[in-house]
Structure formats: structure tokens, C-alpha cells
Short mmCIF file of C-alpha atoms in Angstrom, two decimals:
data_model
loop_
_atom_site.label_atom_id
_atom_site.label_comp_id
_atom_site.label_asym_id
_atom_site.label_seq_id
_atom_site.Cartn_x
_atom_site.Cartn_y
_atom_site.Cartn_z
CA MET A 952 0.00 0.00 0.00
CA LYS A 953 1.44 3.37 -0.97
CA ILE A 954 1.57 6.22 1.55
CA PRO A 955 1.74 9.86 0.37
CA ALA A 956 5.36 11.02 0.29
CA PHE A 957 5.04 14.61 1.43
CA ALA A 958 6.95 14.67 4.73
CA ILE A 959 10.34 13.51 5.92
CA PRO A 960 10.77 11.00 8.75
CA LEU A 961 13.47 12.46 10.97
CA PHE A 962 13.75 10.01 13.83
CA LEU A 963 12.51 6.70 15.12
CA THR A 964 11.50 5.68 18.56
CA ALA A 965 10.12 2.19 18.77
CA VAL A 966 8.37 0.52 21.63
CA SER A 967 6.87 -2.72 22.74
CA ILE A 968 4.26 -4.13 25.02
CA GLY A 969 4.68 -7.78 25.86
CA GLN A 970 1.63 -9.66 27.04
CA GLY A 971 2.04 -11.78 30.11
CA GLN A 972 0.85 -15.35 30.20
CA VAL A 973 -2.92 -15.40 30.12
CA ALA A 974 -4.58 -18.33 31.79
CA GLY A 975 -7.29 -20.19 29.99
CA GLN A 976 -9.00 -23.35 31.20
CA THR A 977 -9.57 -26.78 29.74
CA GLY A 978 -12.60 -28.91 30.31
CA SER A 979 -10.86 -30.41 33.34
CA ASP A 980 -10.48 -26.89 34.77
CA ARG A 981 -6.70 -27.03 34.31
CA LYS A 982 -5.08 -23.68 33.62
CA VAL A 983 -3.32 -23.44 30.27
CA ALA A 984 -0.73 -20.76 29.59
CA LEU A 985 -1.03 -18.90 26.32
CA PRO A 986 1.97 -17.78 24.28
CA LYS A 987 3.59 -14.43 24.93
CA VAL A 988 4.18 -12.11 21.96
CA SER A 989 6.90 -9.49 22.47
CA ILE A 990 7.68 -6.71 20.00
CA HIS A 991 10.75 -4.51 20.11
CA ALA A 992 12.26 -2.04 17.69
CA ASP A 993 15.39 -3.55 16.17
CA GLN A 994 17.30 -0.24 16.34
CA PRO A 995 15.29 2.09 18.60
CA ASP A 996 17.96 4.81 18.79
CA SER A 997 18.73 5.12 15.08
CA ARG A 998 17.73 8.07 12.92
CA HIS A 999 16.02 7.56 9.60
CA GLU A 1000 16.22 9.36 6.32
CA PRO A 1001 13.13 9.81 4.13
CA GLY A 1002 11.47 6.50 3.43
CA THR A 1003 13.85 4.50 5.59
CA PRO A 1004 12.03 1.52 7.07
CA ALA A 1005 11.60 0.82 10.74
CA ARG A 1006 12.15 -2.79 11.74
CA PHE A 1007 10.42 -4.61 14.57
CA ARG A 1008 11.73 -7.78 16.19
CA VAL A 1009 8.97 -10.14 17.29
CA GLU A 1010 9.43 -13.17 19.53
CA VAL A 1011 6.76 -15.68 20.48
CA THR A 1012 7.40 -17.82 23.53
CA LEU A 1013 5.49 -20.27 25.69
CA GLU A 1014 6.52 -20.36 29.33
CA GLY A 1015 9.83 -18.81 28.34
CA ALA A 1016 10.68 -21.18 25.48
CA PRO A 1017 10.54 -20.21 21.77
CA LEU A 1018 7.35 -21.41 20.12
CA ASP A 1019 7.28 -23.10 16.71
CA THR A 1020 3.60 -23.95 16.41
CA GLY A 1021 0.86 -21.70 15.10
CA SER A 1022 1.47 -18.45 13.29
CA LEU A 1023 1.96 -14.75 13.89
CA SER A 1024 -0.64 -12.37 12.47
CA TYR A 1025 0.45 -8.75 12.22
CA VAL A 1026 -0.81 -5.42 10.93
CA LEU A 1027 1.21 -2.30 10.21
CA SER A 1028 -0.78 0.93 10.23
CA ASP A 1029 -0.54 4.69 10.35
CA ASP A 1030 -1.25 5.02 14.09
CA GLY A 1031 -4.16 2.59 13.83
CA TYR A 1032 -6.04 4.55 11.16
CA GLN A 1033 -5.26 2.89 7.87
CA PRO A 1034 -3.59 -0.51 7.36
CA ILE A 1035 -0.35 -0.38 5.45
CA GLU A 1036 0.38 -4.08 5.46
CA SER A 1037 -1.00 -7.24 7.05
CA GLU A 1038 0.24 -10.79 6.90
CA SER A 1039 0.31 -14.10 8.72
CA LEU A 1040 3.67 -15.83 9.11
CA PRO A 1041 4.38 -19.38 10.32
CA LEU A 1042 6.36 -19.71 13.53
CA THR A 1043 9.69 -21.51 13.38
CA GLY A 1044 10.99 -20.90 16.89
CA GLN A 1045 13.14 -18.04 15.60
CA PRO A 1046 12.55 -14.28 15.90
CA ILE A 1047 10.48 -12.66 13.16
CA PHE A 1048 11.45 -9.28 11.73
CA ILE A 1049 8.78 -6.96 10.36
CA GLU A 1050 9.67 -3.90 8.30
CA GLY A 1051 7.57 -0.92 7.36
CA LYS A 1052 7.84 2.79 6.82
CA LEU A 1053 5.98 6.06 6.71
CA GLU A 1054 6.68 8.76 4.18
CA ARG A 1055 5.08 11.46 6.33
CA SER A 1056 5.07 12.58 9.93
CA GLY A 1057 3.26 10.19 12.22
CA PHE A 1058 3.53 6.92 14.07
CA LEU A 1059 4.07 3.54 12.44
CA ARG A 1060 2.12 1.09 14.55
CA CYS A 1061 2.78 -2.65 14.59
CA GLU A 1062 0.21 -4.97 16.16
CA ALA A 1063 0.81 -8.70 16.33
CA GLN A 1064 -0.90 -11.70 17.89
CA TRP A 1065 -0.56 -15.45 17.96
CA VAL A 1066 -2.90 -17.66 15.92
CA ALA A 1067 -3.32 -21.33 16.81
CA ASN A 1068 -2.85 -24.11 14.26
CA ASP A 1069 -6.62 -24.52 14.04
CA GLY A 1070 -6.98 -20.88 13.03
CA GLN A 1071 -8.27 -19.59 16.35
CA VAL A 1072 -7.14 -16.03 16.97
CA LYS A 1073 -5.89 -15.52 20.50
CA LYS A 1074 -6.51 -11.85 21.17
CA GLU A 1075 -5.06 -12.18 24.66
CA THR A 1076 -1.63 -12.55 23.06
CA ARG A 1077 -1.86 -9.22 21.23
CA SER A 1078 1.20 -6.99 21.52
CA VAL A 1079 1.91 -3.54 20.13
CA ALA A 1080 4.87 -1.34 19.29
CA ALA A 1081 5.19 1.99 17.52
CA ALA A 1082 7.84 3.98 15.68
CA ALA A 1083 7.76 7.78 15.66
CA TYR A 1084 8.35 9.64 12.41
CA ALA A 1085 9.02 13.35 12.84
CA PRO A 1086 6.06 13.97 15.17
CA GLU A 1087 7.22 17.54 15.65
CA LYS A 1088 6.13 18.14 12.05
CA ILE A 1089 2.51 17.01 12.57
CA THR A 1090 0.07 19.84 11.90
CA PRO A 1091 -3.70 20.14 12.42
CA SER A 1092 -5.92 18.55 9.81
CA ARG A 1093 -7.95 21.74 9.44
CA GLU A 1094 -7.50 25.36 10.40
CA ALA A 1095 -9.69 27.11 12.95
CA PRO A 1096 -12.90 28.67 11.63
CA GLN A 1097 -12.59 32.38 10.87
CA ASP A 1098 -15.04 33.30 13.62
CA PHE A 1099 -13.53 31.00 16.25
CA ASP A 1100 -12.36 33.89 18.43
CA ALA A 1101 -15.58 35.85 17.91
CA PHE A 1102 -17.66 32.84 18.94
CA TRP A 1103 -15.76 32.26 22.14
CA SER A 1104 -15.60 35.98 22.94
CA GLU A 1105 -19.38 36.03 22.82
CA GLN A 1106 -19.62 32.98 25.08
CA LYS A 1107 -17.25 34.52 27.61
CA ALA A 1108 -19.15 37.81 27.53
CA ARG A 1109 -22.38 35.99 28.39
CA LEU A 1110 -20.65 34.30 31.28
CA ALA A 1111 -19.07 37.53 32.50
CA ALA A 1112 -22.52 39.10 32.73
CA ILE A 1113 -23.36 36.59 35.47
CA PRO A 1114 -21.97 37.52 38.91
CA VAL A 1115 -19.36 35.20 40.40
CA GLU A 1116 -21.59 33.93 43.19
CA ALA A 1117 -20.05 31.11 45.18
CA SER A 1118 -21.41 28.96 47.97
CA LEU A 1119 -18.90 27.22 50.23
CA ALA A 1120 -19.79 24.57 52.77
CA GLN A 1121 -16.83 23.83 55.03
CA LEU A 1122 -16.06 20.16 55.60
CA GLU A 1123 -14.33 18.65 58.62
CA ARG A 1124 -14.15 15.18 57.10
CA SER A 1125 -13.92 13.67 53.63
CA ASP A 1126 -14.25 9.99 52.71
CA SER A 1127 -14.58 9.27 56.44
CA LYS A 1128 -11.19 10.84 57.11
CA PRO A 1129 -10.58 14.08 58.98
CA VAL A 1130 -9.29 17.01 56.97
CA PRO A 1131 -5.56 17.36 57.75
CA ASP A 1132 -4.41 20.04 60.15
CA GLY A 1133 -3.41 23.25 58.46
CA VAL A 1134 -5.92 22.88 55.61
CA GLU A 1135 -9.44 24.18 55.12
CA LEU A 1136 -11.72 22.19 52.79
CA PHE A 1137 -14.99 23.30 51.23
CA ASP A 1138 -17.65 21.82 48.97
CA LEU A 1139 -17.92 24.58 46.38
CA LYS A 1140 -20.59 25.66 43.91
CA VAL A 1141 -20.17 28.68 41.63
CA ARG A 1142 -22.95 30.07 39.47
CA THR A 1143 -22.54 30.02 35.67
CA ASP A 1144 -24.67 31.12 32.73
CA ALA A 1145 -26.30 27.69 32.59
CA GLU A 1146 -28.19 25.32 34.87
CA TRP A 1147 -25.07 23.46 35.93
CA PRO A 1148 -22.62 25.30 38.18
CA VAL A 1149 -18.95 24.84 38.80
CA SER A 1150 -18.96 22.02 41.36
CA GLY A 1151 -15.92 20.83 43.22
CA TYR A 1152 -13.80 20.74 46.33
CA PHE A 1153 -11.79 23.83 47.23
CA ALA A 1154 -8.91 23.65 49.68
CA ARG A 1155 -6.50 26.25 51.01
CA PRO A 1156 -3.83 26.50 53.69
CA LYS A 1157 -5.15 27.96 56.92
CA ALA A 1158 -4.27 31.55 57.79
CA ALA A 1159 -2.50 32.25 54.49
CA LYS A 1160 -1.56 35.87 53.92
CA ALA A 1161 -3.18 37.97 51.23
CA GLY A 1162 -1.43 37.70 47.88
CA SER A 1163 0.71 34.75 48.98
CA LEU A 1164 -0.62 31.67 47.15
CA PRO A 1165 -0.51 30.36 43.58
CA ALA A 1166 -3.69 28.72 42.30
CA VAL A 1167 -4.29 25.38 40.60
CA LEU A 1168 -7.42 23.93 39.00
CA TRP A 1169 -7.56 20.13 38.64
CA THR A 1170 -9.74 18.75 35.83
CA HIS A 1171 -11.19 15.29 35.23
CA GLY A 1172 -10.98 12.65 32.54
CA ALA A 1173 -13.99 11.16 30.80
CA GLY A 1174 -16.79 9.63 32.80
CA VAL A 1175 -19.09 10.74 35.57
CA ARG A 1176 -17.78 11.01 39.11
CA SER A 1177 -17.46 13.26 42.12
CA ALA A 1178 -14.73 15.83 42.45
CA SER A 1179 -11.74 14.64 44.48
CA ALA A 1180 -11.41 16.17 47.92
CA TRP A 1181 -8.00 14.65 48.43
CA LYS A 1182 -6.68 16.05 45.18
CA ALA A 1183 -7.74 19.47 46.38
CA ILE A 1184 -6.22 18.85 49.80
CA ASN A 1185 -2.91 17.69 48.34
CA GLY A 1186 -2.62 20.94 46.40
CA ALA A 1187 -3.33 22.98 49.53
CA GLN A 1188 -0.76 21.02 51.51
CA ASN A 1189 1.77 22.05 48.88
CA GLY A 1190 0.93 25.72 49.23
CA PHE A 1191 -1.76 26.27 46.58
CA LEU A 1192 -5.25 27.58 46.40
CA SER A 1193 -6.44 24.22 45.10
CA LEU A 1194 -9.72 23.45 43.35
CA ASP A 1195 -10.72 20.05 41.96
CA ILE A 1196 -13.92 20.17 39.92
CA ASN A 1197 -16.02 17.40 38.48
CA ALA A 1198 -16.52 17.72 34.74
CA HIS A 1199 -20.30 18.08 34.75
CA GLY A 1200 -21.41 20.50 37.45
CA ILE A 1201 -23.04 17.70 39.45
CA GLU A 1202 -23.18 17.01 43.17
CA ASN A 1203 -20.05 15.75 44.91
CA GLY A 1204 -19.65 12.99 47.48
CA LYS A 1205 -22.67 10.94 46.42
CA PRO A 1206 -22.75 7.10 46.44
CA GLU A 1207 -21.17 5.46 43.41
CA ASP A 1208 -24.55 4.30 42.10
CA TYR A 1209 -25.63 7.95 41.79
CA TYR A 1210 -22.92 8.60 39.23
CA LYS A 1211 -23.38 5.28 37.45
CA LEU A 1212 -27.06 6.01 36.94
CA LEU A 1213 -26.38 9.50 35.59
CA GLU A 1214 -24.01 8.03 33.03
CA SER A 1215 -25.97 4.94 32.05
CA GLU A 1216 -29.54 6.26 32.03
CA GLY A 1217 -29.56 9.89 33.10
CA ARG A 1218 -28.80 13.21 31.46
CA LEU A 1219 -25.11 12.35 31.05
CA LYS A 1220 -25.62 9.23 28.95
CA ASN A 1221 -23.37 9.61 25.90
CA TYR A 1222 -22.73 13.21 26.95
CA ARG A 1223 -19.68 13.35 24.69
CA TYR A 1224 -21.95 13.42 21.63
CA GLN A 1225 -24.74 15.59 22.98
CA GLY A 1226 -25.41 18.73 20.95
CA ARG A 1227 -22.64 18.08 18.45
CA GLU A 1228 -24.84 19.32 15.59
CA ASN A 1229 -24.96 22.87 16.97
CA ARG A 1230 -22.09 24.87 18.46
CA ASP A 1231 -24.38 26.71 20.88
CA GLY A 1232 -25.87 23.44 22.12
CA MET A 1233 -22.63 21.46 22.16
CA TYR A 1234 -22.16 19.75 25.53
CA PHE A 1235 -18.52 20.76 25.84
CA ARG A 1236 -19.42 24.43 25.55
CA GLY A 1237 -20.73 24.34 29.11
CA MET A 1238 -17.83 22.26 30.35
CA PHE A 1239 -15.28 24.71 28.97
CA LEU A 1240 -17.12 27.77 30.29
CA ARG A 1241 -17.13 26.21 33.75
CA LEU A 1242 -13.34 26.28 33.56
CA ILE A 1243 -13.39 30.04 33.09
CA ARG A 1244 -15.82 30.47 35.95
CA ALA A 1245 -13.64 28.29 38.19
CA ILE A 1246 -10.71 30.54 37.30
CA ASP A 1247 -12.89 33.57 38.09
CA PHE A 1248 -13.38 32.15 41.56
CA LEU A 1249 -9.74 31.26 42.22
CA THR A 1250 -8.37 34.57 41.01
CA SER A 1251 -10.90 36.46 43.14
CA GLN A 1252 -9.53 34.99 46.36
CA SER A 1253 -7.61 37.45 48.50
CA GLU A 1254 -4.82 34.90 49.00
CA TRP A 1255 -4.11 34.55 45.27
CA ASP A 1256 -0.62 35.79 44.42
CA GLY A 1257 -1.64 37.29 41.08
CA ARG A 1258 1.18 35.39 39.35
CA VAL A 1259 0.33 31.70 38.89
CA MET A 1260 -2.91 30.22 37.61
CA ALA A 1261 -2.46 26.57 36.62
CA VAL A 1262 -4.83 24.03 35.07
CA VAL A 1263 -3.86 20.36 35.15
CA GLY A 1264 -5.66 17.25 33.89
CA HIS A 1265 -5.35 14.08 31.86
CA SER A 1266 -7.32 12.76 28.87
CA GLN A 1267 -10.59 14.75 28.88
CA GLY A 1268 -8.95 16.69 31.69
CA GLY A 1269 -6.05 17.38 29.34
CA ALA A 1270 -8.52 18.68 26.77
CA GLN A 1271 -9.90 21.00 29.44
CA ALA A 1272 -6.39 22.22 30.26
CA LEU A 1273 -5.83 23.08 26.59
CA ALA A 1274 -9.21 24.82 26.42
CA ALA A 1275 -8.54 26.84 29.57
CA GLY A 1276 -5.12 27.87 28.31
CA GLY A 1277 -6.51 28.92 24.95
CA LEU A 1278 -9.58 30.74 26.25
CA ASP A 1279 -8.29 32.51 29.36
CA SER A 1280 -5.15 34.65 29.36
CA ARG A 1281 -5.00 34.43 33.16
CA VAL A 1282 -3.79 30.84 32.82
CA THR A 1283 0.01 30.77 33.15
CA PHE A 1284 0.62 26.99 33.25
CA ILE A 1285 -1.13 23.93 31.86
CA GLY A 1286 -0.49 20.24 32.31
CA ALA A 1287 -2.24 18.22 29.61
CA GLY A 1288 -1.70 14.48 29.95
CA VAL A 1289 -2.57 12.37 26.89
CA PRO A 1290 -5.04 15.11 25.89
CA ALA A 1291 -8.38 14.17 24.36
CA MET A 1292 -10.43 16.13 21.81
CA CYS A 1293 -7.52 16.86 19.48
CA ASP A 1294 -7.66 16.99 15.69
CA HIS A 1295 -11.32 15.98 15.29
CA MET A 1296 -10.97 16.19 11.50
CA GLY A 1297 -8.05 13.79 11.16
CA MET A 1298 -9.87 11.82 8.49
CA MET A 1299 -9.45 14.80 6.16
CA ARG A 1300 -5.77 13.85 6.00
CA ARG A 1301 -6.36 10.13 6.34
CA ARG A 1302 -5.24 10.28 9.98
CA ILE A 1303 -6.58 9.12 13.31
CA SER A 1304 -8.53 11.56 15.49
CA GLY A 1305 -8.56 11.81 19.26
CA TRP A 1306 -11.30 10.85 21.72
CA PRO A 1307 -14.26 10.89 21.44
CA LYS A 1308 -14.09 10.43 17.65
CA LEU A 1309 -16.60 13.25 17.56
CA VAL A 1310 -17.31 13.39 13.82
CA PRO A 1311 -19.33 10.44 12.47
CA LEU A 1312 -19.01 9.12 8.94
CA LEU A 1313 -22.02 9.05 6.65
CA PRO A 1314 -22.97 5.95 4.61
CA ASP A 1315 -20.84 7.25 1.74
CA GLY A 1316 -17.79 7.25 4.02
CA LYS A 1317 -17.54 11.04 4.20
CA PRO A 1318 -17.59 12.97 7.49
CA ASP A 1319 -20.90 14.46 8.60
CA PRO A 1320 -20.50 18.07 7.39
CA THR A 1321 -22.61 19.61 10.15
CA VAL A 1322 -20.76 17.92 13.00
CA ALA A 1323 -17.45 18.48 11.24
CA GLU A 1324 -18.04 22.22 11.22
CA VAL A 1325 -19.13 22.33 14.87
CA SER A 1326 -16.13 20.24 15.94
CA ARG A 1327 -13.71 22.96 14.85
CA TYR A 1328 -14.91 25.23 17.67
CA PHE A 1329 -14.08 22.55 20.26
CA ASP A 1330 -10.80 21.19 18.94
CA GLY A 1331 -7.76 21.07 21.18
CA VAL A 1332 -5.50 22.06 18.29
CA ASN A 1333 -7.28 25.41 18.02
CA PHE A 1334 -7.15 26.09 21.75
CA ALA A 1335 -3.46 25.14 21.79
CA ALA A 1336 -2.74 27.66 19.05
CA ARG A 1337 -4.05 30.38 21.37
CA CYS A 1338 -2.32 29.16 24.52
CA HIS A 1339 0.75 31.14 25.58
CA ALA A 1340 1.02 29.49 28.98
CA THR A 1341 3.93 27.32 30.02
CA ALA A 1342 2.88 23.78 29.14
CA ILE A 1343 3.81 20.20 29.85
CA VAL A 1344 2.17 17.42 27.83
CA SER A 1345 2.45 13.63 27.93
CA VAL A 1346 1.88 11.25 25.03
CA GLY A 1347 1.69 7.46 24.86
CA PHE A 1348 2.98 6.04 21.58
CA ILE A 1349 0.56 3.10 21.72
CA ASP A 1350 -2.44 5.04 23.01
CA THR A 1351 -5.57 4.10 21.05
CA THR A 1352 -7.92 6.42 22.97
CA CYS A 1353 -5.98 9.64 22.44
CA PRO A 1354 -3.55 8.53 19.73
CA PRO A 1355 -0.12 10.18 19.65
CA THR A 1356 -0.74 11.68 16.21
CA SER A 1357 -3.66 13.69 17.57
CA CYS A 1358 -1.78 14.72 20.72
CA TYR A 1359 1.17 15.99 18.71
CA ALA A 1360 -1.14 17.90 16.37
CA ALA A 1361 -2.13 19.96 19.42
CA PHE A 1362 1.25 20.06 21.16
CA ASN A 1363 2.94 21.51 18.09
CA GLN A 1364 0.52 24.45 18.16
CA LEU A 1365 1.33 25.60 21.71
CA ARG A 1366 2.79 29.09 21.84
CA GLY A 1367 4.54 29.23 25.20
CA GLN A 1368 7.43 27.43 26.87
CA VAL A 1369 6.72 23.74 26.26
CA GLU A 1370 7.84 20.31 27.39
CA ILE A 1371 6.64 16.90 26.26
CA ILE A 1372 7.00 13.53 27.94
CA ASN A 1373 7.18 10.80 25.30
CA GLU A 1374 6.18 7.40 26.66
CA PRO A 1375 6.96 4.78 23.98
CA GLU A 1376 5.55 1.86 25.96
CA MET A 1377 2.47 3.62 27.31
CA GLY A 1378 -1.10 3.40 26.15
CA HIS A 1379 -3.83 5.64 27.55
CA ASP A 1380 -2.64 6.24 31.07
CA ALA A 1381 -1.59 8.77 33.69
CA PRO A 1382 0.87 6.84 35.85
CA GLU A 1383 2.25 8.23 39.07
CA ARG A 1384 5.61 9.10 37.50
CA ILE A 1385 3.91 11.41 34.99
CA GLN A 1386 1.72 13.02 37.61
CA LYS A 1387 4.86 13.60 39.67
CA ALA A 1388 6.64 15.13 36.66
CA PHE A 1389 3.69 17.43 36.02
CA PHE A 1390 3.64 18.65 39.62
CA GLU A 1391 7.39 19.19 39.63
CA ALA A 1392 7.03 21.24 36.44
CA LEU A 1393 4.30 23.27 38.13
CA GLN A 1394 6.51 23.89 41.15
CA ARG A 1395 9.33 25.08 38.89
CA HIS A 1396 6.88 27.42 37.19
CA VAL A 1397 5.87 28.86 40.56
CA GLU A 1398 9.52 29.52 41.44
CA GLN A 1399 10.23 31.09 38.05
CA ARG A 1400 7.25 33.43 38.30
CA LYS A 1401 8.21 34.34 41.85
CA SER A 1402 11.81 35.09 40.87
CA ALA A 1403 10.67 37.19 37.92
CA ALA A 1404 8.46 39.26 40.21
CA ASP A 1405 11.17 39.87 42.83
#
């Protein structure tokens, strides 16, 4: 299959995920180990000239020994969007080498799995690796609409006409645990221009002096859940005005079934697609405006230092961080982990799009033109292009939810001081090491802003 040759692959980073032994059961209830498929880049540190192939080394073992029965089925693709090559190869007990290439910026993805002699596909043995081709050259699939800024200016003006009215209920305990000494915790609601308010947990150090504290807003990934009191508390313990908001303006601290019902049968069922035919009715319009109102609240606190306003989240929370940074000039720092909602129109360039795959395809295979147009007003790439804040972003090379191609399309548009954490072996995740790196970057930002002000 030919790939358009209009970009130059500058470097390769290849990765692997090896599946552990997966236990099945026979009729006698005896556990049977399945083969393990491991994929590694043959030369992960090498640089590649235009059209130079990447090579993957694949080994199939059973309980540590090379396997020579069955076959290996593999697919090479452009980050999971379009197959480049697929084949099934017999196993001989020796490593198998798979070669492929991209002629444009992106990620060459290799997926492989073991197939039994009887033709049964064993999906549990699936393993994935990816090679990066000049991701710093990835650009958005479409430009922002001409009235993008006018649209959002109007939305913000409507919000600004509503007073910043907050209700705070102080809490002495959260999740059956006492609030730590030295911290005040509140269940917070802030009025917006819609039915659903900002809703979260706000924490601050006790007896902080006026103008002494940076502020941080924590945002949530996809799904329906309460805000996190302990996330807010952790920020306060580290010297921040700290606000963790749920994504939907709903009540906090309810039983788990409350949130499950909202998502499965209630008003938040398939919320990610609600209103996508109309930019004024688009669900994410309200979510993004709640970010601005949350920032209104934080920056109105007497303890705010006037220097640092950070927004940090992962996945859908990363999309919110990009939106906040692009819509509100008060934001000085964003942390966007594996950001969702990036490059909705990827199919226009025969590329993968990010979560939630917002634009459906019509029966003729073309994108729905109405939704496609609306999506441009809610695309992370367009918010990133307007974000001058210091930014740290993470990307997983084998992420199928927020694919690396879509994440880089947004990252490359950021206008401020930027840093990216490339995770070759990571899928869609926000592991502790990345959260730690994000917080350390935020702390450095606080020190830099403080030094600049002195």
C-alpha cells in the first residue's frame, strides 16, 4: 500500500508491550498458559532518512521457550487509522522481523498476535509497538474557523454578565477521614450562565496571607464522578489555592450508584456526543465555560498571588487544560496528559482523530458536514494555538484512545514554553511518574514566576 510522500521521517522511537501469560481453562479446569508475543524495535535509537524503514523484532514464547507452532498475524498501520500491510507468518521458533515505513510525519504502529494451528485467533496474546516519524512536524488537519475567536468571545461575555456567586460549605471530614491540620476544605458551587454550576472541592492552607498563594485547578478525565477532595487537599498542603472540579457540574460525594445512573440512564448518557450538531448546544461548551468560571473564583480569592494560575488534567482533563489555556489569558501553566479532543478532523488527512471520535461518517464514508463544522470550535488544536502558557504534555505512543498523532497535532501548536514527555511503551494512562513530573514542572513554574516578580 502506498503512503503519500510529502513529509520527511526524521527520527525513530520504537516501543513494545509484551503480554504476560494469560490463563485459559480446559474442560478439566486445568489452567493453560497462552503464548507471549513481544515486539521490540530492532534499532530504537537510530535516525532515519526519508522513506527509511523501521524494523520490529517479534518473539513468540510459551513459558519462556521459543514457540514453533501456530502463526503470527500482524498489521502495520498509520497510528491505527489505515492498514499499510498485514500478513500471517508461520512460527519456526526463531525471531520474526517486520519492516515498514511512513513517508510522512506520524507513528508507524505494529500490532501482532498469535494464531493457533486450528486458526483460532488468541486476542489475549496481542502486543503492540510503535515507531515515531518526525512527530514535531505534525500539523492540524484543518485550520480554525474564521469566527472561532468571535464565537468564544461572545460565550465569555455571556458568562461575565453573570456575577461570580459562590457557595462554600466547610467540611471537617472527607471519605470518612478528617481534613488534615493546616488545611481548610470546602464543597464549592459557583454560578454560571447555565443550569449546571462549577462544582468541586476547594482547599487552602489555613491563615494564608493575602497575595501569597498560587492557584491550581484540577480537571477530570472522561466519565461521571465526584470531584476529588483529596486532590484538592494535596494541592493545599503544597501551598496552593487548590480546586478540583467534576466535569459536569453535578453534586459531589454521592454514592457510586448515583454517578453510574447519571451516566448509564440519566442526562449524562453519551454526553460526549450531545449537541454536536450545533455549536451553541454542544455539551462541551458548558464544560469549557465552567473552567473560566472556576478561574474567576480562584483569582478572586484574596490569598491569590496574582502570578500563577495553573490548570492540570489528563485525557478529557487534558482537553480541558488546553481549552482553559486557549480561552483565558490568566492561565500561566497547563499540564495536559494524553489530551483528548484533538484533531477531530483527522480523516481529512487520512489520519486518526482523538477521543471521542466526535465526527461520524455518513454511509458514503464522508464525514458528517454539520458535525465536522461544529467540531472545529471545540478542537484542542485550536485552543493550543491560542495558549501562551507554560505547558507540559504527555503522550503514549501506543495510546488508542488519544492517539499520539492527535496529541502531537495539538502540542505543536502551543505558543509558550513547552515540554513533552514521550512514553513509547504507554497506552492511555496517567501513571504516578507522569503526575509527579507534572507537579514538579508546576513547582518550577511557581519559582520562576516568583523570581521574575522579585
